[in-house]
Amino acid sequence: MLARNRFLLLVVVGGAVLAIVSLSLQFLNLIPTTPIAEERLLQALDGGTGAGQGKSRKRVFPVLHTPDPNPVSEAYGYCNTPNRTEQAWEGHSPVDYKLLSVQVMIRHGDRYPLYYIPKTKRPAIDCTLSPSRKPSHPQLGSFISHMGQGGRGHWESTLGSVPRLPNHSACEMGELTQTGVVQHLRNGQLLRQAYKRHKLLPSDWSPRQVWVETTGKSRTLQSGLSLLYGFLPDFDWTKLTVRHQWSTLFCGSACDCPARNRYLEEEQRRQYRLRVADTELERTYADMARTLGLLTRQLRAANPIDSLLCHLCHGLPFPCVPAGEAGTGGCLTVGQFAVIRRQQLEDEVDRRRVGLYHKYAVLATHPYLNRTAAKMERVARGHEAGRRPRAGGEEVFTLSSAHDVTVAPLLSALGLEEAKFPRFAARVVFELWKSPATARAQPKKGAGKGERSKAKDGELFIRVLYNGEDVTFHTTFCRSHDRHAGQPLCPLEKFLSFVRRDMFRVVNATSYQEACYRRPG
Ligand SMILES: *[C@@H]1O[C@H](CO)[C@@H](O)[C@H](O)[C@H]1NC(C)=O
Ligand SMILES: *[C@@H]1O[C@H](CO)[C@@H](O)[C@H](O)[C@H]1NC(C)=O
Ligand SMILES: *[C@@H]1O[C@H](CO)[C@@H](O)[C@H](O)[C@H]1NC(C)=O
Ligand SMILES: *[C@@H]1O[C@H](CO)[C@@H](O)[C@H](O)[C@H]1NC(C)=O
């Protein structure tokens, strides 16, 4: 009975989960294969979240998320201020299912702006860590001292020289803040609680079982370490290798894809045309520039929304300048912020309608998804009935510490186009599950009386979660799965055929090679 109740809960939740308004990658100007990408991307903010209050597992999600008309309270959803209990549906399954592996992709936590608005004071934020400063976390002190022993870990390429903690009393551009560290300590702790009873990792886990990779930016490296520490407190440094992903797309040796860049350029042209046609936006930039005594194009180049968001997330008033000649002087306003934000929303809608970004995203994230699929298959093979487990085990926990320009295309490629733009410390989780093995009871016709019943392997399933919500049945590959007809989870096979073939249908191809190298027609 208990089993049945849990089963029903899962189904109801799965059906009610998706919320969502998303906001845009505005002025999308990303160079997809370099870690600088994010710096050229005007930050977008996403809608405020209605989910996540309270501790109860039985809480009900809002069925439909109506856009919050107040851009300021919406922006707080993007800030992801760590001041409330968060939901986490990771680790939920019908009873007796076994969790075989978990692969996590995160966006780094709260950071200092990447841009500076000329003539204004930089936001005063302290990027040193102190357990007595808010927001804090019970593990912050021990995290700081554990990072001090990081020299005992293994670091691929140049990662060993990247600082393992933010440590500037005046933050540097793009530096992770204490808020960012706390966000990921919390993510790690949530996952630890979610997976504890599934015994995902033995306490004496082997180096093979944990895979951590990051771009070369300090904010991603530090975010990854924060999550890992929350997940595996006081982990043994000597067992850890931190791997370097040179590309923000985590595409490894398969980054070359001419067609992807063509889609991206077309998408950028679409975005530019939409922006310059927006007279209210143009007027707003002109007003803001006049206030600050800048040329409009200087202000635009400074991506003011990135800096304004930082002010907002840290409770700092918007920048002001003293009155000067030619009518300059005054403060940037919430009204101006709201106009930029409104245009971002419209851009998001237009982006989805046109579909170029989705095509870009499919090609951008195939290599990562292909690797994710391959890992799942490897782990599953290691669990086949009758097979002796490999010494040291398979990679059961993978953490990829990334950027918004990594997570946003991943969501789009999976068909989660309604999902919110990745907030600070956003997380995407792929879980691999196996149903209980069934004993084959009836002997074959004509079989001798001595035949023993053989264990039949359980079946494999995938769950996909975004910021703790189960979004599996909103993905392209499992949207049409009838989970009320006996299978409460999404069969892994659907994900595999999506990654290996079906995802290329939107670009009229059947493989990555074909899609990337076909000559433009
Ligand atoms: C959390 O912080 C945000 C932003 O500072 C604020 O709007 C919200 O009311 C806070 N929530 C709680 C539960 O304190
Ligand atoms: C942080 O910087 C301060 C001042 O430069 C230094 O004394 C301290 O040891 C540093 N802490 C860490 C953990 O690197
Ligand atoms: C996808 O993964 C398979 C291994 O499962 C590999 O042989 C193939 O080269 C990969 N393709 C791409 C485009 O990364
Ligand atoms: C799709 O590709 C096939 C074979 O490459 C081609 O014949 C067909 O015209 C293409 N269709 C579209 C809509 O581009």
XYZ file of C-alpha atoms and ligand atoms in Angstrom:
577
model
C 0.000 0.000 0.000
C 2.793 2.303 0.902
C 4.399 1.606 -2.409
C 1.235 2.438 -4.244
C 0.786 5.728 -2.461
C 4.250 6.843 -3.315
C 3.712 5.836 -6.861
C 0.599 7.966 -7.152
C 2.272 10.938 -5.618
C 5.006 10.733 -8.178
C 2.612 10.643 -11.064
C 0.561 13.560 -9.881
C 3.620 15.609 -9.288
C 5.064 14.755 -12.651
C 1.917 16.020 -14.311
C 1.695 19.244 -12.430
C 5.188 20.394 -12.391
C 5.834 22.699 -15.209
C 5.485 26.229 -14.573
C 7.141 28.617 -16.508
C 7.877 31.780 -18.230
C 11.258 32.249 -19.517
C 13.322 35.201 -20.147
C 15.793 35.854 -22.679
C 19.336 35.692 -23.596
C 19.288 39.237 -24.588
C 21.766 40.625 -27.051
C 22.844 37.107 -27.420
C 26.334 37.508 -28.622
C 27.962 34.371 -27.567
C 31.037 32.842 -29.000
C 30.062 29.309 -28.317
C 33.375 27.629 -27.838
C 35.271 29.919 -25.564
C 34.841 30.462 -21.865
C 34.537 34.175 -22.463
C 31.183 33.563 -23.984
C 29.198 34.538 -20.970
C 30.994 37.808 -20.728
C 29.630 38.827 -24.049
C 26.139 37.828 -23.149
C 23.884 40.290 -21.565
C 22.463 38.611 -18.552
C 18.835 37.908 -18.514
C 16.710 37.369 -15.524
C 13.993 34.899 -15.028
C 10.617 34.839 -13.447
C 10.098 34.740 -9.730
C 9.359 31.307 -8.455
C 6.264 30.280 -6.662
C 7.700 26.951 -5.652
C 9.918 26.026 -2.858
C 8.499 27.220 0.414
C 8.188 24.814 3.256
C 9.800 21.517 3.953
C 6.998 19.093 3.273
C 7.509 16.574 0.500
C 3.801 16.699 -0.213
C 3.662 20.284 -1.227
C 1.808 20.992 -4.400
C 3.334 22.882 -7.253
C 1.574 25.722 -8.917
C 0.060 24.256 -12.042
C 0.594 27.274 -14.154
C 2.914 30.081 -13.441
C 1.450 33.422 -14.346
C 4.116 35.965 -15.105
C 4.774 38.217 -12.197
C 4.037 41.697 -13.478
C 6.565 43.203 -11.111
C 9.973 42.935 -12.773
C 11.767 43.514 -9.511
C 10.196 40.640 -7.639
C 10.652 38.518 -10.746
C 14.331 39.298 -10.804
C 14.686 37.842 -7.320
C 13.964 34.461 -8.825
C 17.067 34.936 -10.926
C 19.094 36.042 -7.904
C 18.134 32.801 -6.146
C 18.751 34.370 -2.755
C 19.465 31.434 -0.426
C 17.013 32.361 2.295
C 14.295 29.717 2.044
C 13.886 25.989 1.958
C 14.107 24.654 -1.538
C 12.227 21.836 -3.141
C 14.171 18.864 -4.399
C 12.467 16.009 -6.196
C 15.757 14.351 -6.927
C 15.906 10.741 -5.797
C 12.163 10.062 -6.061
C 11.056 6.837 -7.683
C 8.738 3.931 -7.194
C 9.989 1.745 -4.358
C 12.524 -0.938 -5.099
C 13.919 0.902 -8.079
C 17.665 1.227 -7.889
C 19.492 4.466 -8.592
C 22.492 3.674 -10.783
C 23.950 7.070 -11.620
C 23.472 10.799 -11.355
C 24.849 13.423 -13.726
C 24.550 17.061 -12.752
C 25.157 20.213 -14.737
C 25.158 23.477 -12.828
C 25.441 27.131 -13.569
C 27.881 28.904 -11.257
C 26.468 30.799 -8.291
C 25.998 34.506 -7.694
C 28.851 36.547 -9.098
C 30.070 40.092 -9.356
C 29.093 41.846 -12.628
C 31.100 41.140 -15.757
C 30.599 44.717 -16.879
C 31.138 48.092 -15.384
C 28.833 51.024 -16.103
C 31.198 53.945 -16.805
C 31.037 56.958 -14.466
C 29.201 55.044 -11.741
C 30.507 53.583 -8.494
C 31.017 49.856 -8.628
C 28.697 47.934 -6.348
C 30.476 47.504 -3.000
C 30.527 43.760 -2.429
C 32.974 41.802 -0.322
C 34.150 38.621 -2.022
C 36.004 37.188 0.956
C 34.234 34.391 2.809
C 33.141 34.681 6.407
C 30.809 32.298 8.246
C 29.587 35.222 10.349
C 28.400 37.229 7.337
C 25.027 36.630 5.709
C 24.074 34.605 3.800
C 25.953 31.864 5.591
C 25.860 28.094 5.806
C 26.683 25.666 8.632
C 29.382 24.070 6.461
C 30.992 27.315 5.301
C 33.762 27.317 7.917
C 34.784 23.729 7.310
C 34.523 24.288 3.547
C 37.006 27.154 3.756
C 39.536 25.090 5.682
C 39.019 22.075 3.407
C 39.779 24.193 0.348
C 43.050 25.123 2.009
C 44.173 21.519 1.443
C 43.271 21.549 -2.246
C 46.902 21.091 -3.227
C 46.391 17.395 -2.492
C 43.859 17.043 -5.294
C 44.633 16.386 -8.955
C 44.032 19.276 -11.320
C 43.914 18.974 -15.063
C 45.847 21.461 -17.208
C 45.906 24.933 -15.646
C 43.140 24.408 -13.081
C 45.674 23.940 -10.290
C 46.537 27.616 -10.435
C 42.946 28.883 -10.287
C 42.074 30.171 -6.790
C 39.885 27.649 -4.972
C 38.133 30.308 -2.931
C 36.954 33.819 -3.744
C 39.195 36.077 -1.691
C 39.031 39.779 -2.549
C 37.593 42.331 -0.155
C 36.416 44.262 -3.209
C 35.127 41.676 -5.664
C 36.825 41.408 -9.021
C 34.768 41.323 -12.214
C 32.922 38.025 -12.464
C 34.142 36.758 -9.099
C 31.970 34.319 -7.181
C 30.487 35.889 -4.042
C 29.769 34.304 -0.686
C 26.143 34.075 -1.820
C 27.341 31.980 -4.759
C 29.293 29.632 -2.504
C 26.339 29.219 -0.151
C 23.959 28.528 -3.059
C 26.089 25.578 -4.124
C 26.778 24.277 -0.626
C 23.004 24.117 -0.376
C 22.652 22.383 -3.742
C 25.180 19.787 -2.629
C 23.443 19.281 0.686
C 20.084 18.861 -1.060
C 21.520 16.178 -3.304
C 23.197 14.451 -0.382
C 19.858 14.241 1.411
C 18.036 13.173 -1.745
C 20.426 10.328 -2.502
C 21.381 9.182 0.964
C 18.891 6.346 1.179
C 19.736 5.199 -2.343
C 23.360 4.644 -1.361
C 24.550 6.153 -4.607
C 28.158 6.263 -3.492
C 29.772 3.979 -0.914
C 31.568 5.842 1.872
C 34.859 4.555 0.477
C 34.085 5.682 -3.069
C 36.814 5.162 -5.595
C 38.353 7.847 -7.832
C 36.556 6.358 -10.844
C 33.151 6.876 -9.299
C 33.230 10.650 -9.040
C 33.827 12.791 -12.113
C 34.141 16.576 -11.741
C 34.683 18.923 -14.675
C 34.662 22.687 -15.002
C 35.566 25.521 -17.323
C 38.704 27.437 -16.454
C 36.891 30.325 -14.749
C 37.347 30.679 -11.009
C 33.588 31.067 -10.480
C 32.782 27.716 -12.090
C 35.648 25.913 -10.388
C 34.676 27.322 -6.992
C 30.986 26.615 -7.581
C 31.761 23.005 -8.438
C 33.875 22.572 -5.329
C 31.154 24.119 -3.171
C 28.533 21.726 -4.472
C 30.877 18.777 -4.153
C 31.649 19.716 -0.564
C 27.956 19.984 0.305
C 27.417 16.601 -1.331
C 30.505 14.848 0.078
C 31.567 16.796 3.169
C 35.280 16.497 3.906
C 35.854 14.457 0.748
C 39.274 12.896 0.338
C 41.251 15.259 -1.892
C 43.677 12.578 -2.981
C 40.854 10.703 -4.743
C 39.639 13.753 -6.650
C 40.639 14.786 -10.154
C 39.160 18.048 -11.407
C 38.949 18.039 -15.183
C 39.106 20.999 -17.483
C 36.521 21.679 -20.173
C 38.003 24.188 -22.524
C 34.696 24.971 -24.216
C 31.677 26.408 -22.428
C 29.656 23.875 -24.439
C 31.471 20.956 -22.800
C 31.871 19.515 -26.264
C 35.281 17.916 -25.693
C 36.774 16.719 -28.943
C 33.540 17.175 -30.934
C 33.331 20.981 -30.861
C 33.817 21.501 -34.542
C 30.440 22.147 -36.134
C 30.200 24.803 -38.854
C 26.413 24.620 -39.099
C 26.066 25.445 -35.399
C 27.873 28.718 -35.893
C 25.686 29.587 -38.859
C 22.531 29.104 -36.783
C 24.009 31.230 -34.056
C 24.841 34.075 -36.411
C 21.351 34.022 -37.866
C 19.930 34.020 -34.344
C 22.032 37.029 -33.448
C 20.749 38.883 -36.479
C 17.185 38.087 -35.461
C 17.868 39.384 -31.999
C 19.466 42.564 -33.254
C 16.570 43.320 -35.595
C 14.053 42.870 -32.809
C 15.990 45.104 -30.451
C 16.515 48.036 -32.790
C 12.838 47.972 -33.728
C 11.914 48.571 -30.101
C 11.584 52.333 -29.839
C 10.793 52.331 -26.142
C 13.957 50.394 -25.435
C 16.038 52.712 -27.595
C 14.571 55.733 -25.814
C 15.314 54.150 -22.439
C 18.948 53.559 -23.299
C 19.198 57.142 -24.513
C 17.698 58.420 -21.238
C 20.013 56.323 -19.147
C 23.006 57.456 -21.179
C 22.010 61.097 -20.777
C 21.696 60.707 -17.021
C 25.182 59.289 -16.796
C 26.734 61.614 -19.395
C 27.605 58.796 -21.782
C 27.023 58.126 -25.426
C 24.164 55.709 -25.915
C 26.445 53.190 -27.541
C 28.879 53.417 -24.622
C 26.078 52.603 -22.253
C 24.814 49.787 -24.411
C 28.264 48.271 -24.632
C 28.396 48.293 -20.833
C 25.442 45.912 -20.594
C 23.816 47.884 -17.785
C 21.323 45.124 -16.967
C 24.112 42.858 -15.714
C 25.250 45.439 -13.219
C 21.719 46.470 -12.240
C 20.865 42.856 -11.498
C 23.812 42.653 -9.153
C 22.576 45.732 -7.311
C 19.158 44.174 -7.063
C 20.373 40.773 -5.874
C 22.505 42.377 -3.178
C 19.941 44.897 -2.009
C 21.993 47.861 -3.222
C 20.351 51.005 -4.614
C 20.752 51.595 -8.356
C 23.734 53.761 -9.328
C 23.512 57.550 -9.302
C 25.774 60.322 -10.542
C 25.890 63.929 -9.297
C 24.266 66.657 -11.407
C 26.587 68.076 -14.063
C 26.419 70.005 -17.298
C 23.967 69.298 -20.121
C 21.303 67.861 -17.881
C 23.360 64.955 -16.662
C 22.986 63.602 -13.164
C 20.489 61.484 -11.311
C 19.921 57.798 -10.733
C 19.115 54.856 -12.948
C 15.579 53.755 -12.183
C 13.540 50.652 -11.665
C 11.326 51.856 -14.512
C 14.268 51.715 -16.909
C 15.199 48.305 -15.592
C 11.633 47.175 -16.262
C 11.742 48.316 -19.886
C 14.900 46.352 -20.597
C 13.341 43.405 -18.864
C 10.121 43.648 -20.864
C 12.082 43.621 -24.088
C 13.963 40.529 -22.888
C 10.661 38.735 -22.401
C 9.503 39.599 -25.879
C 12.813 38.477 -27.271
C 12.385 35.158 -25.550
C 9.004 34.614 -27.146
C 10.293 35.603 -30.558
C 13.310 33.352 -30.157
C 11.104 30.355 -29.551
C 8.793 31.240 -32.404
C 11.618 31.522 -34.932
C 13.401 28.376 -33.772
C 16.935 29.258 -34.857
C 18.173 29.136 -31.302
C 16.712 25.675 -30.845
C 18.604 24.447 -33.904
C 21.766 26.020 -32.574
C 21.116 24.398 -29.196
C 20.647 20.917 -30.634
C 24.045 21.065 -32.297
C 25.685 22.862 -29.371
C 24.695 20.298 -26.778
C 24.787 17.054 -28.706
C 28.357 16.232 -27.640
C 27.499 16.702 -23.958
C 24.267 14.707 -24.262
C 26.043 11.990 -26.216
C 28.596 11.685 -23.438
C 25.828 11.649 -20.835
C 24.073 8.837 -22.708
C 27.285 6.858 -23.119
C 28.001 7.077 -19.390
C 24.541 5.826 -18.584
C 24.999 2.844 -20.847
C 28.371 2.050 -19.328
C 26.979 2.169 -15.819
C 23.973 0.074 -16.819
C 26.193 -2.566 -18.375
C 28.150 -2.745 -15.142
C 24.907 -3.682 -13.398
C 23.758 -6.394 -15.757
C 22.637 -9.530 -13.991
C 25.362 -12.076 -13.643
C 28.126 -9.582 -14.410
C 30.832 -9.186 -11.848
C 31.017 -5.521 -10.839
C 34.149 -3.857 -12.108
C 36.717 -3.154 -9.440
C 36.393 0.448 -8.306
C 32.953 0.779 -9.862
C 31.696 2.997 -12.676
C 31.258 6.739 -12.823
C 28.154 7.068 -10.704
C 28.349 10.771 -9.913
C 29.271 13.383 -12.521
C 29.364 17.110 -11.912
C 29.799 19.612 -14.754
C 30.234 23.173 -13.535
C 29.192 25.538 -16.274
C 27.703 28.832 -17.411
C 24.331 30.175 -18.505
C 25.522 29.753 -22.102
C 25.869 26.041 -21.356
C 22.687 25.420 -19.418
C 20.351 27.523 -21.597
C 21.070 25.563 -24.812
C 20.867 22.301 -22.874
C 17.322 23.149 -21.799
C 16.374 24.183 -25.318
C 17.834 21.047 -26.890
C 15.911 18.846 -24.476
C 12.729 20.594 -25.567
C 12.364 22.425 -22.248
C 11.955 25.699 -24.039
C 9.433 26.945 -21.542
C 11.902 26.528 -18.711
C 13.119 29.607 -16.939
C 16.399 31.133 -17.971
C 19.073 29.531 -15.774
C 19.322 31.520 -12.571
C 22.442 31.642 -10.447
C 23.289 28.149 -9.189
C 20.699 26.528 -11.472
C 20.983 22.750 -11.709
C 20.032 20.148 -14.296
C 20.088 16.557 -13.068
C 19.983 13.315 -15.064
C 19.193 10.217 -13.014
C 19.496 6.639 -14.227
C 17.193 4.098 -12.576
C 16.680 0.375 -12.832
C 13.459 -1.414 -11.978
C 13.609 -4.509 -9.762
C 14.845 -7.626 -11.463
C 12.112 -10.174 -12.025
C 12.640 -13.862 -11.530
C 11.513 -15.803 -14.580
C 9.185 -18.212 -12.872
C 7.761 -20.487 -15.567
C 10.192 -22.976 -16.993
C 10.252 -23.112 -20.784
C 7.961 -25.599 -22.421
C 9.596 -28.973 -22.479
C 12.379 -27.928 -20.171
C 13.760 -30.532 -17.874
C 12.665 -30.459 -14.291
C 16.062 -29.314 -13.125
C 15.962 -25.921 -14.902
C 16.402 -23.062 -12.501
C 14.605 -19.809 -12.873
C 16.923 -17.090 -14.146
C 16.950 -13.536 -12.950
C 15.802 -11.190 -15.698
C 17.394 -7.795 -15.724
C 15.322 -4.873 -14.579
C 14.547 -2.168 -17.109
C 16.330 1.168 -17.308
C 14.754 4.567 -16.862
C 15.791 8.179 -16.946
C 14.620 11.161 -14.933
C 15.471 14.761 -15.757
C 15.170 17.487 -13.159
C 15.606 21.228 -13.381
C 16.102 23.139 -10.144
C 14.551 20.263 -8.253
C 11.446 19.910 -10.428
C 10.852 16.720 -12.354
C 10.635 17.846 -15.983
C 11.111 14.430 -17.585
C 7.696 14.372 -19.206
C 8.184 17.804 -20.696
C 11.260 16.785 -22.644
C 10.940 16.145 -26.369
C 11.860 12.495 -25.948
C 9.341 11.657 -23.234
C 6.531 14.133 -23.744
C 4.320 11.571 -25.409
C 5.128 8.708 -23.068
C 1.992 7.375 -21.449
C 3.148 7.059 -17.892
C -0.265 6.065 -16.672
C -0.015 2.847 -18.665
C 2.166 0.877 -16.350
C 5.473 2.683 -16.638
C 5.804 5.491 -14.156
C 9.226 6.545 -15.393
C 10.627 7.360 -18.800
C 12.442 4.453 -20.499
C 16.127 5.147 -21.068
C 15.739 3.877 -24.619
C 13.755 6.986 -25.544
C 16.581 9.221 -24.411
C 19.161 7.146 -26.269
C 17.360 7.244 -29.595
C 16.724 10.955 -29.131
C 20.406 11.686 -28.593
C 21.660 9.372 -31.311
C 19.216 10.244 -34.057
C 15.909 11.930 -33.316
C 17.273 15.205 -31.994
C 18.650 16.010 -35.446
C 15.224 15.917 -37.037
C 14.763 19.671 -36.474
C 17.773 20.294 -38.675
C 16.661 17.696 -41.204
C 19.492 15.305 -40.470
C 20.024 11.953 -38.818
C 23.467 12.435 -37.306
C 25.724 15.075 -35.802
C 28.191 14.744 -38.657
C 25.528 15.200 -41.278
C 23.943 18.140 -39.478
C 27.237 19.912 -38.858
C 28.920 19.500 -42.209
C 26.139 19.594 -44.739
C 26.630 22.534 -47.071
C 24.080 25.283 -46.606
C 21.430 24.793 -49.274
C 14.511 36.295 0.525
O 15.204 37.378 -0.082
C 14.466 38.048 -1.073
C 15.374 39.033 -1.727
O 16.174 39.710 -0.826
C 13.235 38.708 -0.428
O 12.484 39.359 -1.401
C 12.411 37.601 0.217
O 11.319 38.172 0.892
C 13.252 36.807 1.187
N 12.467 35.668 1.657
C 12.483 35.254 2.916
C 11.646 34.060 3.235
O 13.139 35.817 3.780
C 42.889 35.492 1.451
O 43.644 36.678 1.284
C 44.222 37.157 2.484
C 44.843 38.508 2.182
O 45.484 38.520 0.938
C 45.235 36.139 2.981
O 45.816 36.574 4.178
C 44.507 34.817 3.230
O 45.417 33.819 3.593
C 43.775 34.379 1.975
N 42.959 33.229 2.312
C 42.869 32.179 1.539
C 42.031 31.072 2.049
O 43.443 32.107 0.465
C 28.833 9.662 -29.328
O 29.204 8.637 -28.441
C 29.707 7.473 -29.043
C 29.989 6.492 -27.936
O 28.827 6.140 -27.293
C 30.944 7.790 -29.846
O 31.401 6.645 -30.506
C 30.634 8.906 -30.845
O 31.809 9.286 -31.507
C 30.031 10.093 -30.164
N 29.640 11.074 -31.144
C 29.841 12.382 -30.989
C 29.422 13.245 -32.112
O 30.335 12.877 -29.984
C 16.207 17.237 -46.012
O 17.329 16.506 -46.441
C 17.083 15.721 -47.595
C 18.323 14.869 -47.858
O 19.496 15.517 -47.487
C 16.729 16.620 -48.779
O 16.464 15.852 -49.916
C 15.510 17.444 -48.395
O 15.212 18.367 -49.424
C 15.736 18.195 -47.093
N 14.508 18.826 -46.691
C 14.449 20.074 -46.242
C 13.098 20.573 -45.827
O 15.423 20.789 -46.174
